[in-house]
Amino acid sequence: MSSQATVHHDHHDDHHPTGIMRWLTTTNHKDIGTMYLVFSLIMFLLGGIMILGVRAELFQPGLQLVKPEFFNQLIGVHALIMIFAALMPAATGFANWMLPLQIGAPDMALPRLNNWGFWLLPPAAILLTLPFTLALFGIGDGAIATGWTFYAPLSVQGGIGVDFAIFAVHLLGVSSVLGSINVIVTILNMRAPGMTLMKMPMFAWSWLVTAFLLIATIPVLAGAVTMLLTDRHFGTHFFDAAGGGDPILFQHLFWFFGHPEVYIVLLPVWGFMPQILQTFSRKPMYGYKAQVYSLWAIGILALVVWAHHFFTVGMPVPALLYFMYSTMSISLPLAVLFFCWIATIWKGSLTFETPMLFAIGWIVLFGIGGLTGLVLADVAADAQYHHTYFVVAHFHYTLFAGGIMGIMAGVYYWLPKMTGHMFSERLGKLHFWLTAISFNLTFIPQFFLGLAGMPRRIPDYALQFAEFNMISSCAAFVLGLSQLIFVYNIISCVRGGKKATNKVWEGAEGLEWTLSSPPPYHSFTEQPVVK
Amino acid sequence: MASVNQREKNSQPKSNKKLVIRLLWLVVAAAVFGFALVPLYNVLCSVTGLNGKTNNTADLSKTVVDKNRLVTVEFTSTVMPGLGWDFYPQQNRITVHPGQVETVNFLAKNVTNQPVVGQAVPSVSPGQASLYFKKIECFCFQHQELKPGESKVMPLRFYVSPSLPQNIGTVTLSYAFYSVNK
């Protein structure tokens, strides 16, 4: 890449605005990626504060701090924010930052759409949380109180919070679909010469599957919540039994989206995690092809297993059996992935920098999430565990350990590349150990609570559950406060620190590590050739 | 190198546009599929009885009473929010031979001080049994109006089809009474 060519291609973008206008109008993939990641971090903290309110209420049996209605609002909005406003934007942020760098593209394929895709998110977040504030002024009765699943008929009867949430989901959906289209076009059209599909980084593969899943399922969710909206206000009866509708239909429509959604937030992590593992094992990724095929297998299976989320509504036995076996079959390609991840670090020369600590902790904890999912997939066992804290613990092992701790590994892995500075390893390791230990102390008791039959989404509980809930609440507060170390570490890394080298990590492989740290505002204006 | 790059730059936006349009069609197809699931689900339910709806018209002429078998039929009732009624079955369960026509009375009373119109919506559990639960006469066939303080005995005449699968011994019929806002 000659410096002359860079200057030539840059000149028309040199006068980009500064200050707030830079961020409002930017079409640069790194700027937009940064905005996604910052937005995600803020929402992660906001969703965390909400659930600490819930854990504070659950510290003791009885009702002490919040009213049951407010409790219901907190759990639902916590989930919506964590899934739609924290996890998904974090994954999209990484896609924006790293996909063009990893595949040697100068930018995302559709930069203006990219800008719009991001700026739909803050209004959506405001729509979700505004009803809390409105209720303080006596308008409406607060945010959506149905849980994040919007189940009818409760959501048909709910207050204005439901309408706000419906419109928020519409905006978030449009944003994700635009983001997905952008990712697919970028990956298929903008790869560096010589980079065939089977030479792509795993992160690109995983995002390709994710993007197709989003395109297949988000419109179904948008349709479902639109039907809900017309049921609420325009006299239709999609889910209203009085008018010949069926509330169970809503569960089918919702989980047709909802189950693939789990993989939508996890697949990007499965993409960059092998890259982190190979970096700190200093040996090539094991089973590249097997991993690619497994990602696709999981993506396709994810679309046909949704009804295991409501085994207890009363399905015919053949349907139960089908959804049980198809759900369990997902564990086969997932086991292939686990095998590849472990084989990648097998006999490598490992070092345990913060990203690697998170990666290894992630394999173990996500493994627990996967195995407990296998238990829930069993129709006979599910009758006991359904809607208990066992389910809550299970999906936090997949979505917090498997999702958010994975994202944290990615943040620590790429932060020096993005900022040009090394973060504090000492604080990073402290953050990891506090997070891993307090996470387990929060959720292992919840497995026991669920096995003992404590129902989820209820602000009060029987006395026999008191000790485990107390442990869980204390650990949850440690978990929440530990994240402040993460925030501090990121901020101080952005502001300064030891200069990062281009390669940052000794064993790092891939095109993003050939650029300077931080990479130039416009990178790969001359595409590199991959051999 | 530079010329190759230039050529790629020119051809890129066009092929991007083509791909974007194809992907947008995919989005449209997914949205259509989402809405198509509503009629598909209803068809599936009416074929399999999946959601417990009982939409069958009774045909008495072909029915033979199966004296060798007894089926328990249970009745439950729910008054939905917004309808100020008392509503309950006179008997909670009854044992019948398949094919035998029975009458069960439900009692309804308007406890408000204004006339109220309601509509009962039936549901049968287990769902598979809904195909074999035949109603001859039912208060759920039309709207019911009660004056302030008025009570009414609401009869249900039904039989259970002899072709009810052998593994089903108990059928539960549940009525939810909704208010009809006019």
Short mmCIF file of C-alpha atoms in Angstrom, two decimals, chain A residues 178-457:
data_model
loop_
_atom_site.label_atom_id
_atom_site.label_comp_id
_atom_site.label_asym_id
_atom_site.label_seq_id
_atom_site.Cartn_x
_atom_site.Cartn_y
_atom_site.Cartn_z
CA LEU A 178 -30.45 -2.90 7.92
CA GLY A 179 -27.32 -3.95 9.80
CA SER A 180 -27.71 -7.51 8.54
CA ILE A 181 -28.13 -6.47 4.93
CA ASN A 182 -25.02 -4.34 5.28
CA VAL A 183 -23.02 -7.20 6.78
CA ILE A 184 -24.06 -9.67 4.08
CA VAL A 185 -23.27 -7.27 1.24
CA THR A 186 -19.94 -6.37 2.83
CA ILE A 187 -18.90 -9.97 3.33
CA LEU A 188 -20.03 -11.20 -0.07
CA ASN A 189 -18.87 -8.23 -2.18
CA MET A 190 -16.02 -6.47 -0.44
CA ARG A 191 -13.49 -9.15 0.49
CA ALA A 192 -9.86 -8.55 -0.42
CA PRO A 193 -8.74 -10.16 -3.68
CA GLY A 194 -7.75 -13.76 -3.04
CA MET A 195 -9.84 -14.14 0.10
CA THR A 196 -12.16 -16.95 -0.91
CA LEU A 197 -15.12 -17.77 1.33
CA MET A 198 -13.25 -20.66 2.88
CA LYS A 199 -10.35 -18.35 3.75
CA MET A 200 -12.54 -15.87 5.59
CA PRO A 201 -11.96 -15.27 9.28
CA MET A 202 -14.39 -17.27 11.45
CA PHE A 203 -15.94 -14.03 12.70
CA ALA A 204 -17.08 -13.20 9.16
CA TRP A 205 -18.63 -16.65 8.78
CA SER A 206 -20.47 -16.42 12.07
CA TRP A 207 -21.81 -12.97 11.22
CA LEU A 208 -22.97 -14.20 7.82
CA VAL A 209 -25.09 -16.88 9.53
CA THR A 210 -26.28 -14.33 12.11
CA ALA A 211 -27.32 -11.86 9.44
CA PHE A 212 -29.37 -14.45 7.56
CA LEU A 213 -31.06 -15.52 10.79
CA LEU A 214 -31.94 -11.90 11.54
CA ILE A 215 -33.42 -11.40 8.09
CA ALA A 216 -35.47 -14.59 8.43
CA THR A 217 -36.85 -13.94 11.91
CA ILE A 218 -37.00 -10.21 12.71
CA PRO A 219 -39.82 -9.61 10.17
CA VAL A 220 -41.85 -12.38 11.86
CA LEU A 221 -41.40 -10.66 15.24
CA ALA A 222 -42.32 -7.33 13.70
CA GLY A 223 -45.46 -8.96 12.28
CA ALA A 224 -46.34 -10.53 15.63
CA VAL A 225 -46.05 -7.28 17.59
CA THR A 226 -47.96 -5.47 14.84
CA MET A 227 -50.80 -7.96 15.25
CA LEU A 228 -50.60 -7.28 18.98
CA LEU A 229 -50.87 -3.57 18.30
CA THR A 230 -53.94 -3.98 16.07
CA ASP A 231 -55.48 -6.32 18.66
CA ARG A 232 -54.98 -3.63 21.27
CA HIS A 233 -56.26 -0.67 19.32
CA PHE A 234 -57.92 -1.56 16.05
CA GLY A 235 -60.37 -4.29 16.94
CA THR A 236 -58.61 -7.30 15.42
CA HIS A 237 -58.66 -10.62 17.27
CA PHE A 238 -55.43 -12.40 16.37
CA PHE A 239 -54.74 -13.37 19.97
CA ASP A 240 -58.09 -12.64 21.63
CA ALA A 241 -60.07 -15.80 22.32
CA ALA A 242 -63.30 -13.78 22.66
CA GLY A 243 -63.05 -12.91 18.97
CA GLY A 244 -61.94 -16.34 17.77
CA GLY A 245 -58.21 -15.69 18.11
CA ASP A 246 -55.68 -17.78 19.93
CA PRO A 247 -53.14 -16.62 22.52
CA ILE A 248 -50.98 -19.69 21.85
CA LEU A 249 -50.51 -18.44 18.29
CA PHE A 250 -48.62 -15.49 19.75
CA GLN A 251 -46.23 -17.85 21.51
CA HIS A 252 -45.52 -19.64 18.23
CA LEU A 253 -44.90 -16.37 16.38
CA PHE A 254 -42.79 -14.92 19.18
CA TRP A 255 -40.57 -17.96 19.64
CA PHE A 256 -40.17 -18.46 15.92
CA PHE A 257 -38.13 -15.30 16.32
CA GLY A 258 -37.15 -15.81 19.97
CA HIS A 259 -35.25 -19.03 19.64
CA PRO A 260 -33.06 -18.03 16.67
CA GLU A 261 -32.51 -14.79 18.62
CA VAL A 262 -30.50 -16.79 21.16
CA TYR A 263 -28.16 -17.87 18.38
CA ILE A 264 -28.19 -14.38 16.88
CA VAL A 265 -26.57 -13.02 20.03
CA LEU A 266 -24.25 -16.01 20.50
CA LEU A 267 -23.01 -16.73 16.96
CA PRO A 268 -20.82 -13.61 16.63
CA VAL A 269 -19.11 -14.65 19.87
CA TRP A 270 -18.56 -18.15 18.50
CA GLY A 271 -16.92 -16.44 15.53
CA PHE A 272 -14.24 -14.38 17.27
CA MET A 273 -13.67 -16.72 20.20
CA PRO A 274 -11.64 -19.26 18.16
CA GLN A 275 -9.54 -16.33 16.95
CA ILE A 276 -8.80 -15.33 20.56
CA LEU A 277 -8.08 -18.94 21.52
CA GLN A 278 -5.63 -19.43 18.64
CA THR A 279 -3.89 -16.14 19.42
CA PHE A 280 -3.10 -17.07 23.00
CA SER A 281 -2.38 -20.73 22.19
CA ARG A 282 0.03 -19.73 19.42
CA LYS A 283 -1.18 -22.46 17.11
CA PRO A 284 -3.66 -22.50 14.21
CA MET A 285 -7.39 -22.81 14.77
CA TYR A 286 -8.47 -26.45 14.90
CA GLY A 287 -11.15 -27.67 12.49
CA TYR A 288 -11.90 -24.53 10.48
CA LYS A 289 -14.20 -26.33 8.03
CA ALA A 290 -15.94 -28.30 10.76
CA GLN A 291 -16.63 -25.03 12.58
CA VAL A 292 -18.04 -23.34 9.47
CA TYR A 293 -20.36 -26.26 8.76
CA SER A 294 -21.40 -26.41 12.43
CA LEU A 295 -22.26 -22.70 12.45
CA TRP A 296 -24.54 -23.21 9.46
CA ALA A 297 -26.06 -26.38 10.91
CA ILE A 298 -26.88 -24.56 14.14
CA GLY A 299 -28.25 -21.57 12.23
CA ILE A 300 -30.63 -23.76 10.24
CA LEU A 301 -31.68 -25.96 13.16
CA ALA A 302 -32.33 -22.82 15.23
CA LEU A 303 -35.24 -22.02 12.91
CA VAL A 304 -37.17 -25.24 13.51
CA VAL A 305 -37.06 -25.89 17.27
CA TRP A 306 -38.95 -22.92 18.73
CA ALA A 307 -41.79 -24.69 20.51
CA HIS A 308 -39.52 -26.10 23.24
CA HIS A 309 -40.02 -22.74 24.97
CA PHE A 310 -43.62 -23.64 25.73
CA PHE A 311 -43.77 -27.40 26.06
CA THR A 312 -46.33 -27.00 28.84
CA VAL A 313 -49.12 -25.26 26.85
CA GLY A 314 -50.61 -28.58 25.82
CA MET A 315 -49.21 -29.86 22.56
CA PRO A 316 -49.94 -33.22 20.97
CA VAL A 317 -47.35 -35.84 21.85
CA PRO A 318 -45.91 -36.08 18.32
CA ALA A 319 -45.24 -32.32 18.37
CA LEU A 320 -43.57 -32.62 21.78
CA LEU A 321 -41.37 -35.42 20.53
CA TYR A 322 -40.43 -33.56 17.37
CA PHE A 323 -39.46 -30.39 19.22
CA MET A 324 -37.60 -32.36 21.89
CA TYR A 325 -35.47 -34.35 19.47
CA SER A 326 -34.80 -31.45 17.10
CA THR A 327 -33.76 -29.27 20.04
CA MET A 328 -31.45 -31.93 21.38
CA SER A 329 -29.93 -32.41 17.94
CA ILE A 330 -28.53 -28.86 18.14
CA SER A 331 -26.15 -30.13 20.78
CA LEU A 332 -24.38 -32.21 18.11
CA PRO A 333 -22.97 -29.33 15.99
CA LEU A 334 -22.45 -27.37 19.21
CA ALA A 335 -20.42 -30.25 20.60
CA VAL A 336 -18.33 -30.13 17.41
CA LEU A 337 -17.65 -26.45 18.11
CA PHE A 338 -16.72 -27.13 21.74
CA PHE A 339 -14.41 -29.90 20.59
CA CYS A 340 -12.74 -27.55 18.08
CA TRP A 341 -12.32 -24.80 20.69
CA ILE A 342 -10.70 -27.19 23.17
CA ALA A 343 -8.60 -28.81 20.46
CA THR A 344 -7.38 -25.34 19.46
CA ILE A 345 -5.86 -24.73 22.89
CA TRP A 346 -4.79 -28.37 23.32
CA LYS A 347 -1.01 -28.53 23.79
CA GLY A 348 -0.64 -24.91 22.72
CA SER A 349 1.84 -22.61 24.44
CA LEU A 350 -0.78 -20.81 26.44
CA THR A 351 -0.49 -17.47 28.15
CA PHE A 352 -3.28 -16.07 30.23
CA GLU A 353 -3.76 -12.43 29.37
CA THR A 354 -7.19 -10.98 30.18
CA PRO A 355 -8.86 -11.87 26.84
CA MET A 356 -7.66 -15.47 27.22
CA LEU A 357 -8.94 -15.65 30.81
CA PHE A 358 -12.34 -14.54 29.61
CA ALA A 359 -12.19 -16.99 26.68
CA ILE A 360 -11.36 -19.98 28.90
CA GLY A 361 -13.91 -18.97 31.54
CA TRP A 362 -16.38 -18.58 28.70
CA ILE A 363 -15.83 -22.16 27.44
CA VAL A 364 -16.47 -23.60 30.90
CA LEU A 365 -19.45 -21.44 31.85
CA PHE A 366 -21.08 -21.53 28.43
CA GLY A 367 -20.65 -25.31 28.60
CA ILE A 368 -22.73 -25.34 31.77
CA GLY A 369 -25.34 -23.20 30.00
CA GLY A 370 -25.45 -25.65 27.09
CA LEU A 371 -25.73 -28.76 29.26
CA THR A 372 -28.53 -27.34 31.42
CA GLY A 373 -30.30 -26.45 28.17
CA LEU A 374 -30.20 -30.12 27.25
CA VAL A 375 -32.00 -30.87 30.51
CA LEU A 376 -34.71 -28.33 29.71
CA ALA A 377 -35.12 -29.74 26.21
CA ASP A 378 -36.34 -32.99 27.79
CA VAL A 379 -40.13 -32.82 27.71
CA ALA A 380 -40.55 -34.91 30.85
CA ALA A 381 -38.02 -32.88 32.87
CA ASP A 382 -39.27 -29.58 31.49
CA ALA A 383 -42.67 -30.10 33.07
CA GLN A 384 -40.89 -29.71 36.43
CA TYR A 385 -38.41 -26.97 35.48
CA HIS A 386 -40.59 -24.81 33.25
CA HIS A 387 -40.95 -21.22 34.46
CA THR A 388 -38.72 -21.78 37.49
CA TYR A 389 -35.41 -20.20 38.46
CA PHE A 390 -33.70 -23.18 36.82
CA VAL A 391 -34.61 -21.61 33.48
CA VAL A 392 -33.39 -18.20 34.67
CA ALA A 393 -30.04 -19.65 35.72
CA HIS A 394 -29.77 -21.64 32.46
CA PHE A 395 -30.26 -18.71 30.14
CA HIS A 396 -27.97 -16.48 32.16
CA TYR A 397 -25.23 -19.09 31.75
CA THR A 398 -25.80 -18.92 28.00
CA LEU A 399 -26.49 -15.20 27.61
CA PHE A 400 -24.35 -13.66 30.37
CA ALA A 401 -21.47 -16.16 30.39
CA GLY A 402 -21.84 -17.23 26.76
CA GLY A 403 -22.82 -13.81 25.44
CA ILE A 404 -21.62 -10.94 27.60
CA MET A 405 -18.45 -12.55 28.98
CA GLY A 406 -17.66 -13.53 25.40
CA ILE A 407 -18.18 -9.93 24.30
CA MET A 408 -15.88 -8.84 27.14
CA ALA A 409 -13.19 -11.21 25.86
CA GLY A 410 -13.59 -9.51 22.48
CA VAL A 411 -13.40 -6.04 24.02
CA TYR A 412 -10.14 -6.85 25.82
CA TYR A 413 -8.80 -8.58 22.70
CA TRP A 414 -9.42 -5.68 20.32
CA LEU A 415 -9.34 -2.68 22.68
CA PRO A 416 -5.59 -2.08 22.17
CA LYS A 417 -6.15 -2.28 18.41
CA MET A 418 -9.06 0.17 18.56
CA THR A 419 -7.52 2.70 20.96
CA GLY A 420 -3.81 2.25 20.32
CA HIS A 421 -3.17 1.80 24.04
CA MET A 422 -2.76 -1.21 26.26
CA PHE A 423 -5.31 -1.53 29.07
CA SER A 424 -4.34 -2.37 32.63
CA GLU A 425 -3.78 -6.14 32.76
CA ARG A 426 -3.99 -6.02 36.54
CA LEU A 427 -7.47 -4.46 36.49
CA GLY A 428 -8.53 -6.69 33.60
CA LYS A 429 -7.62 -9.84 35.54
CA LEU A 430 -9.31 -8.49 38.66
CA HIS A 431 -12.40 -7.80 36.58
CA PHE A 432 -12.35 -11.34 35.21
CA TRP A 433 -12.02 -13.09 38.55
CA LEU A 434 -14.62 -10.92 40.28
CA THR A 435 -17.01 -11.39 37.37
CA ALA A 436 -16.53 -15.14 37.05
CA ILE A 437 -16.80 -15.85 40.77
CA SER A 438 -19.72 -13.52 41.53
CA PHE A 439 -21.53 -14.68 38.39
CA ASN A 440 -21.38 -18.28 39.59
CA LEU A 441 -22.40 -17.30 43.11
CA THR A 442 -25.36 -15.43 41.65
CA PHE A 443 -26.68 -18.17 39.43
CA ILE A 444 -25.66 -21.53 40.93
CA PRO A 445 -28.08 -20.88 43.85
CA GLN A 446 -30.75 -20.13 41.25
CA PHE A 447 -30.33 -23.63 39.78
CA PHE A 448 -31.06 -25.03 43.23
CA LEU A 449 -34.00 -22.64 43.71
CA GLY A 450 -35.45 -23.76 40.39
CA LEU A 451 -35.01 -27.44 41.21
CA ALA A 452 -36.81 -26.76 44.50
CA GLY A 453 -39.65 -25.18 42.52
CA MET A 454 -39.28 -21.43 42.99
CA PRO A 455 -41.25 -19.78 40.15
CA ARG A 456 -39.63 -16.97 38.19
CA ARG A 457 -41.06 -13.46 37.70
#
